[in-house]
PDB file of C-alpha atoms in Angstrom:
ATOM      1  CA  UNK A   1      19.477  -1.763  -0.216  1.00  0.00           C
ATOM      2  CA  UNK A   2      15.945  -0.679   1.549  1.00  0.00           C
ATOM      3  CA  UNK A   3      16.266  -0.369   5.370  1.00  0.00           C
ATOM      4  CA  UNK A   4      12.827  -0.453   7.335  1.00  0.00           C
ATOM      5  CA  UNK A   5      13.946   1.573  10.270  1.00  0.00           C
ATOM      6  CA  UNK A   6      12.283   3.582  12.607  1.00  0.00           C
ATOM      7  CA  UNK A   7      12.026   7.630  10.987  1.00  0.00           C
ATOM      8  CA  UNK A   8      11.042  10.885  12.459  1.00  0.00           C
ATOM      9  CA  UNK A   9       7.290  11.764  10.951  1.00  0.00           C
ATOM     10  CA  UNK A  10       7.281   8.838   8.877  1.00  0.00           C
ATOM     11  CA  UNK A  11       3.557   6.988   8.966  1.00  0.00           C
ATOM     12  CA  UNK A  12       2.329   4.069   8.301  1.00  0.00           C
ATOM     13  CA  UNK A  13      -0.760   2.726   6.516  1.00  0.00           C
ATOM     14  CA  UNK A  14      -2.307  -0.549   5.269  1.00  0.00           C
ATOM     15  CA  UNK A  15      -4.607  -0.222   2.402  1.00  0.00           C
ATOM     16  CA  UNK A  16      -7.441  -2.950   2.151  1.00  0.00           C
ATOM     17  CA  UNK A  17      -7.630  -3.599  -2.447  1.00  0.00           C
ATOM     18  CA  UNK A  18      -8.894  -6.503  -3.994  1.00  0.00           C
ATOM     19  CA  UNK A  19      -5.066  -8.234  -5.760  1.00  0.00           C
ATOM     20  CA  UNK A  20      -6.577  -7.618  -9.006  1.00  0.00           C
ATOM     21  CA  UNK A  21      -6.808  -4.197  -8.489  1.00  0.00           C
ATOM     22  CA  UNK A  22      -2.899  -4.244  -6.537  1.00  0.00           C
ATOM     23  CA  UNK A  23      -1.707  -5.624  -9.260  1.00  0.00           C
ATOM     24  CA  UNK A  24      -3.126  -2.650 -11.603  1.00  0.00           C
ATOM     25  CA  UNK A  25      -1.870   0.083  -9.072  1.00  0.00           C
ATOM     26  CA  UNK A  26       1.814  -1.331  -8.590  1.00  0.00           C
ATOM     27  CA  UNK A  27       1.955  -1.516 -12.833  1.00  0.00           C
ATOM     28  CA  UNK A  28       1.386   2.203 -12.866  1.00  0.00           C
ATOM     29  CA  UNK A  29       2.750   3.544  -9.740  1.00  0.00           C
ATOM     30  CA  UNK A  30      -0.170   4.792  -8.193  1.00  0.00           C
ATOM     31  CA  UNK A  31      -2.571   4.118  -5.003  1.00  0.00           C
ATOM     32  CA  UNK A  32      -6.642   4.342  -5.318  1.00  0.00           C
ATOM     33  CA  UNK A  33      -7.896   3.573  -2.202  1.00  0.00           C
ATOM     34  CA  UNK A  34     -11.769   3.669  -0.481  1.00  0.00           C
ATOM     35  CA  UNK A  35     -13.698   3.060  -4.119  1.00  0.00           C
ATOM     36  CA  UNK A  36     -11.426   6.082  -5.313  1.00  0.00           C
ATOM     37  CA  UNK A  37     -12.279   8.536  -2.576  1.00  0.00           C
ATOM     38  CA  UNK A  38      -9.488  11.581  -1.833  1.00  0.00           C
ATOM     39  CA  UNK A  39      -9.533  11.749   1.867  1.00  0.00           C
ATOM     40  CA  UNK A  40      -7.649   8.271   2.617  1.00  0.00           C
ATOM     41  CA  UNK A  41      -4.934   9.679   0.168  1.00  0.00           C
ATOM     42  CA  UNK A  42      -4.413  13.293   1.404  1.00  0.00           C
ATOM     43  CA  UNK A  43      -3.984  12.018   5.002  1.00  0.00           C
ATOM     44  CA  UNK A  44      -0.669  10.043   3.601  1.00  0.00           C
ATOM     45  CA  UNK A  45       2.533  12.084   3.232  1.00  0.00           C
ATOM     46  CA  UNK A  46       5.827  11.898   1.033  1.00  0.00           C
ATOM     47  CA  UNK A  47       8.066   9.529   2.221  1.00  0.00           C
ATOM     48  CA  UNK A  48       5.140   7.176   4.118  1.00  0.00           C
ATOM     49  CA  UNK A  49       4.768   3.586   3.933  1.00  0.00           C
ATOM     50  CA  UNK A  50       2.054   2.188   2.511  1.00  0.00           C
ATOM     51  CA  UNK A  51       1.485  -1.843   2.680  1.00  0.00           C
ATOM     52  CA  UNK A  52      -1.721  -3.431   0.941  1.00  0.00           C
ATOM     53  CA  UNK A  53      -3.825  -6.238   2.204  1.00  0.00           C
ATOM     54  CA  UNK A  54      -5.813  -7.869  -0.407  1.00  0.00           C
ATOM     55  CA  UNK A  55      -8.763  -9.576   1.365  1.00  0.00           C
ATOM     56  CA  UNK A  56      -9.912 -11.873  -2.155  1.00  0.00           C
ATOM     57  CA  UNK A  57      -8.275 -12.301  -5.415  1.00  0.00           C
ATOM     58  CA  UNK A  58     -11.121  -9.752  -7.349  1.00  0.00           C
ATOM     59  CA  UNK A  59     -13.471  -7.298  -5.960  1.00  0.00           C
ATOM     60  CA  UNK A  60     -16.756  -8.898  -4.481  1.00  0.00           C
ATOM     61  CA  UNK A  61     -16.464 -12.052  -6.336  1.00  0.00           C
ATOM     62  CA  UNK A  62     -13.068 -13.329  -6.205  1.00  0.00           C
ATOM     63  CA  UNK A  63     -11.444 -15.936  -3.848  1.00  0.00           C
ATOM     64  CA  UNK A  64     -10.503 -15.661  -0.688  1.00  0.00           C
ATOM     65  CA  UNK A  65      -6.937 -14.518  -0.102  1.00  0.00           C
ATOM     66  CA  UNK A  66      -6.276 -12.751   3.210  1.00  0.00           C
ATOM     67  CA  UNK A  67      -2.621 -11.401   2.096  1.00  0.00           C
ATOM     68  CA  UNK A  68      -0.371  -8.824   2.131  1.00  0.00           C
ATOM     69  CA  UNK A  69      -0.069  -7.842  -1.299  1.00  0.00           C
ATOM     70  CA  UNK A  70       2.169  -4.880  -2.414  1.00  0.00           C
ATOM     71  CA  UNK A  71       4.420  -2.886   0.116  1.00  0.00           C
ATOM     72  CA  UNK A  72       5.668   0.708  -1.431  1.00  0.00           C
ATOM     73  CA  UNK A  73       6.239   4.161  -0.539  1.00  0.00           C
ATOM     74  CA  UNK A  74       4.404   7.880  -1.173  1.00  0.00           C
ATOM     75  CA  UNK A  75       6.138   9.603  -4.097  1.00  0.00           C
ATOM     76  CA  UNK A  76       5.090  13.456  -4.360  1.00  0.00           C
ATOM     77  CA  UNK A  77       2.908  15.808  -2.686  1.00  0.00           C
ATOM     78  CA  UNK A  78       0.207  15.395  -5.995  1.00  0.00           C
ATOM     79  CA  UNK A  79      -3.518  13.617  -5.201  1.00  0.00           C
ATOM     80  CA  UNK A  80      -4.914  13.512  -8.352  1.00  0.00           C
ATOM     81  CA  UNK A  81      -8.559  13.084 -10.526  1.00  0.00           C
ATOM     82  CA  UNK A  82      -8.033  10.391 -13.098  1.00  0.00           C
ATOM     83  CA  UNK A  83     -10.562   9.639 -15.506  1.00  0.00           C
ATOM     84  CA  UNK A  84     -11.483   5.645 -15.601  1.00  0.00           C
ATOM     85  CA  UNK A  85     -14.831   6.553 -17.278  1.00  0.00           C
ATOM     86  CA  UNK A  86     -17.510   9.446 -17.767  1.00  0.00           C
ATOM     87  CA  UNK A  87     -19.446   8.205 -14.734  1.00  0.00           C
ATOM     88  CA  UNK A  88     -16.319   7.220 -12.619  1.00  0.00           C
ATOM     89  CA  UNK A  89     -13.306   9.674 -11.311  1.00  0.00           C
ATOM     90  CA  UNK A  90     -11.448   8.011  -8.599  1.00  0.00           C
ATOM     91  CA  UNK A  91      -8.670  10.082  -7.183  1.00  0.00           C
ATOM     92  CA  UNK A  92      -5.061   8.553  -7.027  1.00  0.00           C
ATOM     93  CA  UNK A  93      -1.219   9.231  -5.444  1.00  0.00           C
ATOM     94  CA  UNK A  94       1.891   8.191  -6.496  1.00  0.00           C
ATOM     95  CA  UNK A  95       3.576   5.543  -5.227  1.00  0.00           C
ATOM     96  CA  UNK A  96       6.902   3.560  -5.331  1.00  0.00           C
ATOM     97  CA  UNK A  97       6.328  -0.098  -5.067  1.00  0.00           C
ATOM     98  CA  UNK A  98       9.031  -2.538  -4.238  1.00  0.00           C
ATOM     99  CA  UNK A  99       9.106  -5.817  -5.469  1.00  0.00           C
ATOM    100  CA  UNK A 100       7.384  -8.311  -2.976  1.00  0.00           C
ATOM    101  CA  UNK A 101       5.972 -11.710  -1.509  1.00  0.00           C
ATOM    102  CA  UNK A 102       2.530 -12.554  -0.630  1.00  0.00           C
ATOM    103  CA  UNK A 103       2.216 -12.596   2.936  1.00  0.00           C
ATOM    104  CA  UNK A 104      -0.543 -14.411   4.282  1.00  0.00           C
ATOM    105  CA  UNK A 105      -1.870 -12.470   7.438  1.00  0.00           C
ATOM    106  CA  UNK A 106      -3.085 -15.975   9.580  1.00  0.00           C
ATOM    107  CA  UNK A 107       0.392 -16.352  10.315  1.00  0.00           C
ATOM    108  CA  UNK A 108       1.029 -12.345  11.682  1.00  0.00           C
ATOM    109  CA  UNK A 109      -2.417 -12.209  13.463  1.00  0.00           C
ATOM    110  CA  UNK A 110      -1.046 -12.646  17.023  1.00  0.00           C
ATOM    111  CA  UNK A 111       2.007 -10.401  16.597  1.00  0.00           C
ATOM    112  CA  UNK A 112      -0.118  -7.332  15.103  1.00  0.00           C
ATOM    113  CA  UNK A 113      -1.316  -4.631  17.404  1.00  0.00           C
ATOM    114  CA  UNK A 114      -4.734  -4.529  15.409  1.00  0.00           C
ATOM    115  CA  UNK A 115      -5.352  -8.152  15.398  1.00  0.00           C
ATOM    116  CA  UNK A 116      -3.818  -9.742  18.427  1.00  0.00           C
ATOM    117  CA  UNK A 117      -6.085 -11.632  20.819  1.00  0.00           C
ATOM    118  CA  UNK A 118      -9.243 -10.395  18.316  1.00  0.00           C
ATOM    119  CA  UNK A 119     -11.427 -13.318  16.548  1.00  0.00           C
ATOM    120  CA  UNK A 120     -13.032 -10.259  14.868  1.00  0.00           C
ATOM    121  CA  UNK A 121      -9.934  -9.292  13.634  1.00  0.00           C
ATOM    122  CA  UNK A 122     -11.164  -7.859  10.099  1.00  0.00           C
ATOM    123  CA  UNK A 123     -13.664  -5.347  11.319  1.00  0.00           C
ATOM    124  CA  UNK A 124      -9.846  -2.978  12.233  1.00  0.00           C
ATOM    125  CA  UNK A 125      -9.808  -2.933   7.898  1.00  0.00           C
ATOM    126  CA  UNK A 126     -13.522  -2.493   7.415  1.00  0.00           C
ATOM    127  CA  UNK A 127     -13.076   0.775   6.445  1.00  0.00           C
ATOM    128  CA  UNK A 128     -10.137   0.172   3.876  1.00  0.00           C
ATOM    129  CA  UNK A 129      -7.190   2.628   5.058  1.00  0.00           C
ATOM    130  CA  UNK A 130      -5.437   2.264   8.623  1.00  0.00           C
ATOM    131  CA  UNK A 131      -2.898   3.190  10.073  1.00  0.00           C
ATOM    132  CA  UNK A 132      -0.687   1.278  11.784  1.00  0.00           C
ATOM    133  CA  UNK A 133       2.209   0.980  14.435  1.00  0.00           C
ATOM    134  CA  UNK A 134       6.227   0.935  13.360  1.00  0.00           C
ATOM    135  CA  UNK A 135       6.201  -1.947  14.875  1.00  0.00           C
ATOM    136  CA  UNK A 136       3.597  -3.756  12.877  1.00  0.00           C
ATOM    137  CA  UNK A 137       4.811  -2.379   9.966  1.00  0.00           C
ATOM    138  CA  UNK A 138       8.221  -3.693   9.947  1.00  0.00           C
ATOM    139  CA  UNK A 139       6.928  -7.143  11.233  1.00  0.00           C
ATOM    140  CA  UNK A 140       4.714  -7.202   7.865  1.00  0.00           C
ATOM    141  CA  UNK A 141       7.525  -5.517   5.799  1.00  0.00           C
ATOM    142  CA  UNK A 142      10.877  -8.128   6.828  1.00  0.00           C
ATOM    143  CA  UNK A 143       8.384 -10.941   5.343  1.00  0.00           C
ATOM    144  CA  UNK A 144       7.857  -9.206   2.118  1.00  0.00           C
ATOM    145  CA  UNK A 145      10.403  -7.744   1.405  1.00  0.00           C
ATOM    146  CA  UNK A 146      13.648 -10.140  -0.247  1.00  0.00           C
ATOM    147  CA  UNK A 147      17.283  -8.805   0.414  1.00  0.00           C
ATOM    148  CA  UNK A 148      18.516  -9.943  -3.296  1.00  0.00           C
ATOM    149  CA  UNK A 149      14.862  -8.719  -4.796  1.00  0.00           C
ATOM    150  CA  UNK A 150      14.840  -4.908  -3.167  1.00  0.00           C
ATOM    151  CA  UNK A 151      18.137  -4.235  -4.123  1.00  0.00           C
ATOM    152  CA  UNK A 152      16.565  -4.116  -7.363  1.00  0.00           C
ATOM    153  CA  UNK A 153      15.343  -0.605  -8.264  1.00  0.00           C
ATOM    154  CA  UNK A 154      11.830  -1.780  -8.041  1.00  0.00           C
ATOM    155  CA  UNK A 155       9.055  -0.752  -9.669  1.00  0.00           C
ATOM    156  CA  UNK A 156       9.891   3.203 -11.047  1.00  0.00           C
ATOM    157  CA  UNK A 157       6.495   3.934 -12.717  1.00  0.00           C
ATOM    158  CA  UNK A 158       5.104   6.623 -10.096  1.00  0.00           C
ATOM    159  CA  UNK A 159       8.901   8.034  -9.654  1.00  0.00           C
ATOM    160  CA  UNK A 160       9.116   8.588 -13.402  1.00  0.00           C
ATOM    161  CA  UNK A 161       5.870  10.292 -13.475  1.00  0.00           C
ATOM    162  CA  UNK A 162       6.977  12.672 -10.495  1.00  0.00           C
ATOM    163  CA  UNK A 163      10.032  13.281 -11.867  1.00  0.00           C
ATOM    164  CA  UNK A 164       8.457  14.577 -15.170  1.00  0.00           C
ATOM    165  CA  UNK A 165       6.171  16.306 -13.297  1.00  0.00           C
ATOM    166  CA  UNK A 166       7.476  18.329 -10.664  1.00  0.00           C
ATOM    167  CA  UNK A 167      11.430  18.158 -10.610  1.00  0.00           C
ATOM    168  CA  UNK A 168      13.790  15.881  -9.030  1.00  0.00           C
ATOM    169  CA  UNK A 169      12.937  13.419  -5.830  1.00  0.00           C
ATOM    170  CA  UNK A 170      14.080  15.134  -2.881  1.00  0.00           C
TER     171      UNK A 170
END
């Protein structure tokens, strides 16, 4: 069973992705984060949480959503070019994703640290990676997160990948 407890040099991010574009990164264990740029990525370490927050259903276009989307955790030292075409070569980490709820954020906006007491509460995401208190974390985490559902081994894509890669999890 996953525990959400407090842990020595353990950080904690949101991610701001359109749910389309969740949905793609939790089916093959990865993150891609700021239109694909590195920097977001490298400051995240093995063993950090990452949660995502999925302002609209599509990118640009899409309806509005304002949700919690995917909650999982940095697999792997590895930040990585993938090729999505010959004009477009996002970077990406690996990630293990546990199976989740939505979580609509109107009903966490006056516990959070980044969005309590602020009507402008969206311009804290604006620049699609932040980091975030323990405390806010686990207040966004015990909502998504189902006792009978993360006893499950989740979703093993990225952890596959690593372990073909570079050895055994640690």
């Amino acid at each position: 069973m996953l525990r959400i407890e407090p842990e020595e040099n353990c950080r904690y991010w949101i991610g701001v992705v359109s749910a389309a574009h969740v949905k793609i990164g939790v089916e093959g264990g990865f993150a891609q984060l700021c239109h694909g740029k590195a920097a977001p990525l490298r400051r995240m370490r093995p063993g950090d949480w990452l949660i995502y927050y999925s302002p609209r259903t599509e990118l640009g276009k899409g309806e509005k959503l304002q949700a919690f989307t995917a909650i999982g955790r940095v697999v792997g030292d590895r930040v990585y070019e993938y090729p999505m075409s010959d004009s477009f070569v996002p970077f990406r980490r690996d990630i293990h994703y546990y199976p989740c709820r939505e979580v609509p954020i109107s009903g966490l906006l006056h516990r959070l640290s980044f969005t309590a007491g602020n009507p402008r509460w969206g311009y804290a995401l604006r620049f699609g990676h932040l980091e975030i208190e323990a405390a806010d974390f686990r207040a966004i985490a015990s909502l998504m997160l189902e006792d009978e559902v993360i006893a499950e081994p989740g979703y093993a894509a990225a952890e596959e990948r690593y372990r073909s890669d570079w050895g055994q999890l640690t």
